[in-house]
Structures are given as C-alpha cells and as structure tokens.
C-alpha cells in the first residue's frame, strides 16, 4: 500500500480502541435479552465456554492478520492468499458490517431517547413496558434518534478514528463500570432478588437445545466484534512493536466482565419487580428504568447510564463503519469523507425498516421474527459465525497455523500462544462452529 497508514499512538491506545469496539450494546442490551430468552444460567455457561475456546483464539487471529497485512479485511485476505477467492471472507465481513450497524444504530437511538426520558424522571409506579413499547412503536422519534446516532458516528469517522476514540474510551470504561456496580448493589438488595440470581447462576440443562448453542456462539461473536473483520481492521493500525496475546486478553476479559456484571444488574431486578426475563429486546430498557426509579438520585444515575450506554454504542459503531470505510479507502481509493458519507447514508436507510417493524411494518415477519430480529439473526447467528469459521480455517490451513503463531508471538511479551492454540484454530473452532451452526439452523428452520 502507498502512503502513510494511521497508527495507534501507544499500546494503551490500541487496547482502549479494541475494547471500545467490543464493549457496547452487546454487553448490556443484547447479552441480557438473549440470556433471558434462552433460559438463563445454562446459556451463560455455554457462552463463557465459547468465549474461551473460540472467542479468544479468534481475537488473537484477527488482530494478527490485521497487524501482519496492514490492510482492511478484503485486502488482508488478498495479500495473504493472492489470486484466490479467500478475499470473499473479507467481503462477507463488510456486508455484515452494513447489516449490523443498520440495526445497531436503531437500538443506540433507543439509548439516546432514554437519556431524555431519564431527565423527565422515572417514578416507581410508571408503566415501564408501556413506555418502551410506546417509544419503539412510534414512527418518527426512533428514526430521528437513529439519524442523530449515525451523524455522530459519521462525524468521528470523517475526522479519523484514532484520536476520536482514544479520548472517549478512557473516561467511558471506568465510568460505565462504576455505574454498573451501583446498579448491581441496588438490584441485589431488592425484595425477591434471589430468584433472579438463581435464574442467572444455577443452570438448568433440560431446556438446552441446539438453538441455545447457536445463540451462545452468536452472542460470543457479536460481543467480541468478531467474524467480520473489525479486529482485523483495528489490528491493521497496530505497529509491529506491540504484543498481541496479552492485549487480546485484556479486550476479551474486559468485555466479558462487563457483560457478566450487567447480568447481575438486570436479572435480580427482573424477578424482584415481576418482569418477564424472556421479554425480548426491550428487557434492559424496561428493567433498568425501574431500578433507577427505586434508587435515591435515580434520575441522575439514569441520565448518566444511558449517556454512557450511548457512548459505548458509539465507540462500537465507529469500528463497524470503519470496516466498510477502510475497505473503500484502501481498495477503491475513495476519499475518507466520501466513503463515510455515502456508506453512512446507505446504512441509515437500510436501518429504517427495522424500526418500522414495530409500527407501520409490524405485520412483516420472517420465521416468526420481526424485522430487527431478522437483521440481527442474519448477522449474529449466520454471517458472524460463518465469517469466524472461515477465518479460523483460512488462518490454520491456508495461511498456516505455524506462521500465525509465530507472528502472534512476535515481539515476545508476557503471554505466549502455545501449541493448543494451533489445534483450536485448525480443528476445534471450525468444527465446533460448523456443528453448532448446522444443528442450530436446522432446528430453527425445521420449526421445532
Ligand atoms: N461488539 C459490539 C458490542 O458488543 C458490537 C459489534 C459487533 C461491534 C461487531 C463491531 C463488530 O456492542
Ligand atoms: Na461486547
């Protein structure tokens, strides 16, 4: 590639940006609702196993591919295997970025709208489910917040990712962490919280199906920003002198910690306050306002929380749009502003049906899913796991596990990737993902 590529200014800058991509709506909104609809603790356990066995190895693999090639996902595969069709993995990743950001921005818009609902105040006797349904079921307000969120994302992308994110994530992570801990305290001390703790922590395996596994793998990919080249792209801005295995460990650890803590903030309250854990995408937006209403100074915490959730969503959205933009800038020689503006506009338009699925298009269903669910299913349970499977297979067999390990262990840091890593990437991860996808999808579409 010609020209100078922007680089992270330090090791901390990279970890912050990658963690900023990972930590987002996936940890709070998606993790809680998918855990709730999949029966609780058993799902959480499978999810944690997927994080360790598949998630961590793939984060290392994607970052290594990015740092090695210094290219966007399409270019990265092209440069490792010239003249072969493997670049299609990267192309699939770019498409996944489109689909995910289009619904991600709708949900981020909910968070922005809730900043103002919190300003107006949450009272204990409010109808929280009704308020949520009222918001998402209206036509124009969600489109307005979706537009605002896309504009914010665009603004940062046009200006160049690197400086924009670093500044934010440094403040965001500790603040989000602190406020989640306060929420956990309030939630755990509500009358009847014990049932929620049991739901979250004592697994009941009799309800586990192939679809539970598919949902757990989908959540692992979504939450770690895996399977679509976001980590390849961020790795491509990493300099050769920075280590990978330990930095990847920080990103995976932080992301998992925040999700697990969010569960402790949400499930005790769900049961104590009589909500339905299987309520679906509204779970966090219905439950958390009720927790704020039960706290002294709840409005202030509510405003802060939804503001932080919005910023966390922003630092993830940036990484989604960056994949698309980096591809057009590197491979098609578009200017950064042109690529950002045109793609941002396209994603905005593609997202609109998702929100109309709760109002004007509420009759539209695909296999029982509304439009937003359908986008999410297509991306999280199909495109991301398939992208991850192919990336692992490619790295292990086409590029070669030996090269991958050597590259990942360079320069020597305080963690080394060992032999087991090659086995995971070559055999276990691709086989496990394939098995779970085939059985899970079969079960879903055979209508069982
Ligand atoms: N990991 C982000 C989250 O948890 C979402 C995301 C998915 C970001 C894929 C980038 C790529 O919210
Ligand atoms: Na996440």
Coordinates of C-alpha atoms and ligand atoms in Angstrom, one line a residue:
X1 CA 0.0 0.0 0.0
X2 CA 1.1 3.5 -0.8
X3 CA 1.0 6.3 1.7
X4 CA 1.2 6.5 5.4
X5 CA -1.2 4.5 7.4
X6 CA -2.5 6.0 10.6
X7 CA -1.3 4.1 13.7
X8 CA -2.3 3.8 17.3
X9 CA -0.1 6.1 19.4
X10 CA 0.6 3.5 22.1
X11 CA -0.3 0.0 23.4
X12 CA -2.9 1.5 25.7
X13 CA -4.5 3.4 22.8
X14 CA -4.9 0.1 20.9
X15 CA -6.4 -1.8 23.9
X16 CA -8.8 1.1 24.6
X17 CA -10.0 1.2 21.0
X18 CA -10.4 -2.5 20.6
X19 CA -12.2 -2.6 24.0
X20 CA -14.3 0.3 22.8
X21 CA -15.3 -1.7 19.8
X22 CA -16.1 -4.8 21.9
X23 CA -17.9 -3.1 24.8
X24 CA -21.2 -1.8 23.6
X25 CA -24.9 -2.6 23.4
X26 CA -23.9 -6.2 23.0
X27 CA -22.8 -6.4 26.7
X28 CA -25.9 -4.9 28.2
X29 CA -28.8 -4.8 25.8
X30 CA -28.1 -7.9 23.8
X31 CA -26.4 -10.1 26.4
X32 CA -29.3 -9.6 28.9
X33 CA -32.1 -10.2 26.4
X34 CA -30.6 -13.2 24.8
X35 CA -29.7 -14.7 28.2
X36 CA -33.4 -14.1 29.2
X37 CA -34.9 -15.7 26.1
X38 CA -32.5 -18.7 26.3
X39 CA -33.3 -19.7 29.9
X40 CA -30.5 -18.1 31.9
X41 CA -27.6 -19.8 33.6
X42 CA -27.1 -22.7 31.2
X43 CA -26.9 -20.3 28.3
X44 CA -24.4 -18.1 30.2
X45 CA -22.2 -21.1 30.8
X46 CA -22.1 -22.1 27.2
X47 CA -21.4 -18.5 26.2
X48 CA -18.4 -18.4 28.6
X49 CA -17.0 -21.6 27.2
X50 CA -17.4 -20.2 23.7
X51 CA -15.6 -17.0 24.7
X52 CA -12.6 -19.0 26.0
X53 CA -12.5 -21.7 23.3
X54 CA -13.4 -19.8 20.2
X55 CA -13.6 -16.1 21.1
X56 CA -10.1 -15.5 22.5
X57 CA -8.3 -17.5 19.8
X58 CA -10.1 -15.7 17.1
X59 CA -9.5 -12.3 18.5
X60 CA -5.8 -13.1 18.5
X61 CA -6.1 -14.4 14.9
X62 CA -7.9 -11.4 13.6
X63 CA -5.6 -8.9 15.2
X64 CA -2.6 -10.8 14.0
X65 CA -3.9 -10.9 10.4
X66 CA -4.5 -7.2 10.6
X67 CA -1.1 -6.3 12.0
X68 CA 0.7 -8.6 9.6
X69 CA -1.0 -7.3 6.4
X70 CA -1.8 -3.6 7.5
X71 CA -4.9 -3.8 5.3
X72 CA -8.7 -3.8 5.6
X73 CA -10.4 -7.2 5.7
X74 CA -10.7 -7.7 1.9
X75 CA -7.1 -6.5 1.3
X76 CA -5.8 -8.6 4.2
X77 CA -7.0 -11.9 2.7
X78 CA -5.9 -10.8 -0.8
X79 CA -2.4 -10.1 0.5
X80 CA -2.1 -13.4 2.4
X81 CA -3.5 -15.5 -0.5
X82 CA -3.2 -13.6 -3.8
X83 CA -5.2 -14.8 -6.7
X84 CA -7.5 -16.9 -4.6
X85 CA -11.2 -16.3 -3.7
X86 CA -10.4 -16.1 0.1
X87 CA -10.9 -12.3 0.0
X88 CA -14.6 -13.2 -0.1
X89 CA -14.4 -13.7 3.7
X90 CA -13.5 -10.0 3.9
X91 CA -16.3 -9.1 1.6
X92 CA -18.7 -11.0 3.7
X93 CA -17.4 -9.1 6.7
X94 CA -18.0 -5.8 5.1
X95 CA -21.6 -6.8 4.3
X96 CA -22.1 -8.0 7.9
X97 CA -20.9 -4.5 9.0
X98 CA -23.6 -2.9 6.9
X99 CA -26.3 -5.1 8.4
X100 CA -25.2 -4.9 12.0
X101 CA -24.7 -1.1 12.0
X102 CA -28.1 -0.6 10.5
X103 CA -30.0 -2.1 13.4
X104 CA -27.3 -1.3 16.0
X105 CA -28.0 2.4 15.3
X106 CA -31.7 1.9 15.9
X107 CA -31.0 0.4 19.3
X108 CA -28.4 3.0 20.1
X109 CA -31.1 5.5 19.2
X110 CA -33.3 4.0 21.9
X111 CA -30.5 4.7 24.4
X112 CA -30.2 8.3 23.3
X113 CA -34.0 8.7 23.6
X114 CA -33.9 7.2 27.1
X115 CA -31.3 9.9 28.3
X116 CA -34.2 12.3 27.9
X117 CA -36.8 10.0 29.5
X118 CA -34.4 9.8 32.5
X119 CA -34.3 13.6 32.6
X120 CA -38.1 13.7 32.8
X121 CA -37.7 11.2 35.7
X122 CA -38.6 7.5 36.4
X123 CA -41.2 7.0 39.1
X124 CA -41.8 3.7 40.8
X125 CA -45.5 3.5 39.7
X126 CA -44.7 4.0 36.0
X127 CA -45.7 1.5 33.3
X128 CA -42.1 0.8 32.1
X129 CA -43.1 -1.8 29.5
X130 CA -45.8 0.5 28.1
X131 CA -43.3 3.4 27.9
X132 CA -40.9 1.3 26.0
X133 CA -43.5 -0.1 23.6
X134 CA -44.8 3.4 23.1
X135 CA -41.4 4.7 22.1
X136 CA -40.4 1.9 19.7
X137 CA -43.9 1.8 18.3
X138 CA -43.9 5.4 17.3
X139 CA -42.8 6.2 13.7
X140 CA -40.7 9.4 13.7
X141 CA -38.9 9.7 17.0
X142 CA -36.9 6.4 16.6
X143 CA -35.9 7.5 13.1
X144 CA -34.8 10.9 14.4
X145 CA -32.6 9.2 17.1
X146 CA -31.3 6.7 14.5
X147 CA -30.3 9.7 12.3
X148 CA -28.7 11.5 15.1
X149 CA -26.6 8.4 16.1
X150 CA -25.5 7.8 12.5
X151 CA -24.5 11.5 12.3
X152 CA -22.4 11.2 15.5
X153 CA -20.7 8.1 14.2
X154 CA -20.0 9.7 10.8
X155 CA -18.5 12.8 12.4
X156 CA -15.9 10.8 14.3
X157 CA -15.1 8.6 11.3
X158 CA -14.6 11.5 8.9
X159 CA -12.3 13.1 11.4
X160 CA -10.2 9.9 11.6
X161 CA -10.8 7.1 14.0
X162 CA -7.8 7.1 16.1
X163 CA -7.8 10.3 18.1
X164 CA -11.6 10.3 18.4
X165 CA -11.9 7.0 20.2
X166 CA -8.9 7.2 22.5
X167 CA -10.1 10.2 24.3
X168 CA -13.6 8.8 24.9
X169 CA -12.9 5.2 25.9
X170 CA -10.5 6.3 28.7
X171 CA -13.4 8.0 30.5
X172 CA -16.1 5.7 29.4
X173 CA -14.8 2.3 30.7
X174 CA -14.3 3.2 34.3
X175 CA -17.5 5.3 34.4
X176 CA -19.6 2.6 32.9
X177 CA -18.0 0.1 35.3
X178 CA -18.8 2.2 38.3
X179 CA -22.4 2.9 37.5
X180 CA -23.0 -0.8 36.7
X181 CA -21.6 -1.7 40.2
X182 CA -24.1 0.8 41.8
X183 CA -26.9 -0.8 39.8
X184 CA -25.8 -4.3 40.9
X185 CA -26.0 -3.2 44.5
X186 CA -29.5 -1.7 44.2
X187 CA -30.7 -4.7 42.1
X188 CA -29.4 -7.3 44.5
X189 CA -30.9 -5.7 47.6
X190 CA -34.5 -5.5 46.2
X191 CA -37.0 -7.9 47.8
X192 CA -37.2 -11.1 45.9
X193 CA -33.8 -10.6 44.0
X194 CA -32.8 -14.2 44.9
X195 CA -35.0 -15.7 42.2
X196 CA -33.1 -13.6 39.6
X197 CA -29.7 -14.7 41.0
X198 CA -30.8 -18.3 40.7
X199 CA -32.0 -17.8 37.1
X200 CA -28.7 -16.2 36.3
X201 CA -26.4 -18.7 38.1
X202 CA -28.0 -22.1 38.5
X203 CA -28.1 -23.8 35.2
X204 CA -31.0 -26.0 34.1
X205 CA -29.7 -28.1 31.3
X206 CA -33.1 -29.8 30.5
X207 CA -34.0 -26.7 28.4
X208 CA -30.8 -26.5 26.4
X209 CA -31.3 -27.2 22.7
X210 CA -29.1 -26.8 19.5
X211 CA -30.6 -23.3 19.2
X212 CA -29.2 -22.4 22.7
X213 CA -25.7 -23.2 21.5
X214 CA -26.2 -21.2 18.3
X215 CA -27.5 -18.2 20.3
X216 CA -24.5 -18.5 22.7
X217 CA -21.9 -18.6 19.8
X218 CA -23.7 -15.8 18.1
X219 CA -23.6 -13.7 21.3
X220 CA -19.8 -14.5 21.7
X221 CA -19.1 -13.3 18.2
X222 CA -21.3 -10.2 18.4
X223 CA -19.9 -9.1 21.8
X224 CA -16.3 -9.6 20.8
X225 CA -16.8 -7.8 17.4
X226 CA -15.6 -11.0 15.7
X227 CA -16.2 -12.7 12.4
X228 CA -16.5 -9.6 10.3
X229 CA -13.0 -8.1 10.3
X230 CA -13.4 -5.3 12.8
X231 CA -10.5 -6.7 14.8
X232 CA -8.5 -7.2 11.5
X233 CA -9.1 -3.5 10.7
X234 CA -8.1 -2.3 14.2
X235 CA -5.1 -4.7 14.1
X236 CA -4.1 -3.1 10.8
X237 CA -3.4 0.2 12.7
X238 CA -1.2 -1.6 15.2
X239 CA 2.6 -1.3 14.9
X240 CA 4.9 -4.3 14.8
X241 CA 6.4 -3.4 18.1
X242 CA 3.2 -4.1 20.1
X243 CA 2.4 -7.5 21.5
X244 CA -0.9 -9.3 20.7
X245 CA -1.7 -12.2 23.1
X246 CA -1.8 -10.1 26.3
X247 CA -3.6 -7.2 24.6
X248 CA -6.2 -9.5 23.2
X249 CA -6.6 -11.0 26.7
X250 CA -7.4 -7.5 28.1
X251 CA -10.0 -6.9 25.5
X252 CA -11.7 -10.3 25.9
X253 CA -11.5 -10.1 29.8
X254 CA -13.0 -6.6 30.0
X255 CA -15.8 -7.3 27.6
X256 CA -16.8 -10.5 29.4
X257 CA -16.6 -8.8 32.8
X258 CA -18.9 -6.0 31.8
X259 CA -21.5 -8.4 30.4
X260 CA -21.4 -10.7 33.4
X261 CA -21.8 -7.6 35.7
X262 CA -24.7 -6.3 33.6
X263 CA -26.5 -9.5 34.1
X264 CA -26.2 -9.0 37.9
X265 CA -27.7 -5.5 37.5
X266 CA -30.6 -6.8 35.4
X267 CA -31.8 -10.3 36.4
X268 CA -32.3 -9.8 40.2
X269 CA -34.4 -6.7 39.3
X270 CA -36.3 -8.6 36.6
X271 CA -37.5 -11.1 39.1
X272 CA -37.9 -8.8 42.1
X273 CA -40.1 -6.4 40.1
X274 CA -42.1 -9.0 38.3
X275 CA -40.9 -8.5 34.7
X276 CA -40.6 -11.4 32.2
X277 CA -37.0 -12.4 31.6
X278 CA -38.0 -13.6 28.1
X279 CA -39.4 -10.2 27.2
X280 CA -37.0 -9.8 24.3
X281 CA -35.1 -6.8 23.0
X282 CA -36.9 -4.5 25.5
X283 CA -35.6 -6.3 28.6
X284 CA -32.9 -3.8 29.6
X285 CA -34.9 -0.8 28.6
X286 CA -37.9 -1.9 30.7
X287 CA -36.0 -3.2 33.7
X288 CA -33.2 -0.7 34.3
X289 CA -35.5 2.4 34.4
X290 CA -37.5 0.5 37.1
X291 CA -34.2 0.0 39.1
X292 CA -33.4 3.8 38.7
X293 CA -36.9 4.6 40.0
X294 CA -36.1 2.5 43.1
X295 CA -32.9 4.5 43.8
X296 CA -32.3 7.8 45.6
X297 CA -31.0 10.1 42.9
X298 CA -32.2 7.7 40.3
X299 CA -32.8 10.3 37.6
X300 CA -29.3 11.5 37.7
X301 CA -27.9 7.9 37.5
X302 CA -30.4 7.1 34.8
X303 CA -29.2 10.1 32.7
X304 CA -25.6 9.1 33.2
X305 CA -26.2 5.4 32.5
X306 CA -28.0 6.0 29.2
X307 CA -25.4 8.6 28.2
X308 CA -22.6 6.1 28.8
X309 CA -24.5 3.4 27.0
X310 CA -24.9 5.7 24.1
X311 CA -21.1 6.5 24.1
X312 CA -20.3 2.8 24.4
X313 CA -22.5 2.2 21.4
X314 CA -20.8 5.0 19.5
X315 CA -17.3 3.5 20.0
X316 CA -18.6 0.2 18.7
X317 CA -20.5 1.8 15.8
X318 CA -17.3 3.5 14.8
X319 CA -15.5 0.2 14.4
X320 CA -18.4 -1.2 12.3
X321 CA -18.4 1.8 9.9
X322 CA -14.6 1.8 9.9
X323 CA -14.5 -1.7 8.3
X324 CA -16.6 -0.5 5.4
X325 CA -14.7 2.8 5.0
X326 CA -11.3 1.2 5.3
X327 CA -12.2 -1.2 2.5
X328 CA -13.3 1.6 0.2
X329 CA -10.4 3.8 1.0
X330 CA -7.7 1.0 0.7
X331 CA -9.1 -1.0 -2.2
X332 CA -11.2 1.5 -4.2
X333 CA -9.2 4.7 -3.5
X334 CA -12.2 6.6 -2.3
X335 CA -11.6 9.6 0.0
X336 CA -12.4 9.0 3.6
X337 CA -15.1 11.7 3.8
X338 CA -16.8 10.4 0.6
X339 CA -16.7 6.8 1.8
X340 CA -18.0 7.7 5.2
X341 CA -20.8 9.9 4.0
X342 CA -22.2 7.6 1.3
X343 CA -21.9 4.5 3.4
X344 CA -23.3 6.2 6.5
X345 CA -26.3 7.4 4.4
X346 CA -26.9 3.9 3.0
X347 CA -26.7 2.3 6.4
X348 CA -29.2 4.9 7.7
X349 CA -31.7 4.0 5.0
X350 CA -31.2 0.2 5.4
X351 CA -31.9 0.6 9.2
X352 CA -35.3 2.3 8.8
X353 CA -37.3 -0.9 8.1
X354 CA -36.0 -2.2 11.5
X355 CA -37.8 0.4 13.5
X356 CA -40.9 0.5 11.2
X357 CA -41.1 -3.2 12.1
X358 CA -42.6 -2.0 15.4
X359 CA -45.1 0.3 13.8
X360 CA -46.1 0.6 10.1
X361 CA -44.5 -2.8 9.2
X362 CA -45.4 -4.7 12.3
X363 CA -47.2 -7.4 10.2
X364 CA -43.9 -8.3 8.4
X365 CA -42.4 -11.5 9.9
X366 CA -39.7 -13.9 8.8
X367 CA -39.9 -17.3 10.6
X368 CA -41.7 -15.5 13.5
X369 CA -39.1 -12.8 13.8
X370 CA -39.8 -9.0 13.4
X371 CA -37.5 -7.1 11.0
X372 CA -34.9 -6.0 13.6
X373 CA -34.7 -9.6 14.9
X374 CA -34.3 -10.8 11.4
X375 CA -31.3 -8.5 10.7
X376 CA -29.8 -9.5 14.0
X377 CA -30.3 -13.2 13.3
X378 CA -28.9 -12.9 9.8
X379 CA -25.8 -11.1 11.1
X380 CA -25.1 -12.6 14.5
X381 CA -26.2 -16.2 14.0
X382 CA -25.3 -16.6 10.3
X383 CA -22.7 -14.1 8.9
X384 CA -20.5 -13.7 12.0
X385 CA -20.1 -17.4 12.9
X386 CA -19.6 -18.3 9.2
X387 CA -17.0 -15.5 8.9
X388 CA -15.3 -16.8 12.1
X389 CA -15.3 -20.4 10.9
X390 CA -13.8 -19.4 7.5
X391 CA -11.2 -17.1 9.2
X392 CA -10.1 -19.8 11.5
X393 CA -10.0 -22.4 8.7
X394 CA -8.1 -19.9 6.5
X395 CA -5.6 -19.0 9.2
X396 CA -5.0 -22.6 10.3
X397 CA -4.8 -24.3 6.9
X398 CA -4.3 -21.8 4.1
X399 CA -2.0 -19.3 5.7
X400 CA -0.7 -21.9 8.2
X401 CA -1.1 -22.2 12.0
X402 CA 2.7 -22.1 12.4
X403 CA 3.0 -18.8 10.7
X404 CA 0.1 -17.4 12.6
X405 CA 1.6 -18.5 16.0
X406 CA 5.0 -17.2 15.1
X407 CA 3.5 -13.8 14.1
X408 CA 1.2 -13.6 17.1
X409 CA 4.1 -14.3 19.5
X410 CA 6.3 -11.5 18.0
X411 CA 7.6 -9.5 19.7
X412 CA 7.9 -11.6 22.9
X413 CA 5.5 -10.4 25.6
X414 CA 4.3 -11.7 28.9
X415 CA 1.9 -14.2 27.4
X416 CA 2.8 -16.7 24.7
X417 CA 0.4 -18.5 22.4
X418 CA 1.2 -22.2 22.7
X419 CA 0.6 -25.4 20.8
X420 CA -3.0 -25.8 21.9
X421 CA -3.7 -22.5 20.1
X422 CA -2.9 -24.1 16.7
X423 CA -5.1 -27.1 17.5
X424 CA -8.0 -24.7 18.4
X425 CA -7.7 -22.7 15.3
X426 CA -7.2 -25.6 12.9
X427 CA -9.6 -28.1 14.2
X428 CA -11.7 -27.3 17.3
X429 CA -13.0 -23.9 16.5
X430 CA -14.1 -24.6 12.9
X431 CA -15.6 -28.0 13.8
X432 CA -17.5 -26.6 16.8
X433 CA -18.8 -23.6 14.9
X434 CA -19.9 -25.8 12.0
X435 CA -21.6 -28.3 14.2
X436 CA -23.5 -25.6 16.2
X437 CA -24.5 -23.7 13.0
X438 CA -25.8 -26.8 11.2
X439 CA -27.8 -28.2 14.1
X440 CA -29.0 -24.8 15.4
X441 CA -30.1 -23.6 12.0
X442 CA -31.7 -26.9 11.1
X443 CA -33.7 -26.9 14.4
X444 CA -34.7 -23.3 13.9
X445 CA -35.9 -23.6 10.3
X446 CA -37.5 -27.0 10.7
X447 CA -39.7 -25.2 13.1
X448 CA -39.0 -27.4 16.2
Ligands
LIG1 N1 -19.1 -5.8 20.0 C1 -20.1 -4.8 19.9 C2 -21.0 -4.8 21.1 O1 -20.9 -5.7 21.9 C3 -20.9 -4.9 18.6 C4 -20.0 -5.1 17.4 C5 -20.2 -6.2 16.6 C6 -19.0 -4.1 17.0 C7 -19.4 -6.5 15.5 C8 -18.2 -4.4 15.9 C9 -18.4 -5.5 15.2 O2 -21.8 -4.0 21.3
LIG2 NA1 -19.4 -6.5 23.5

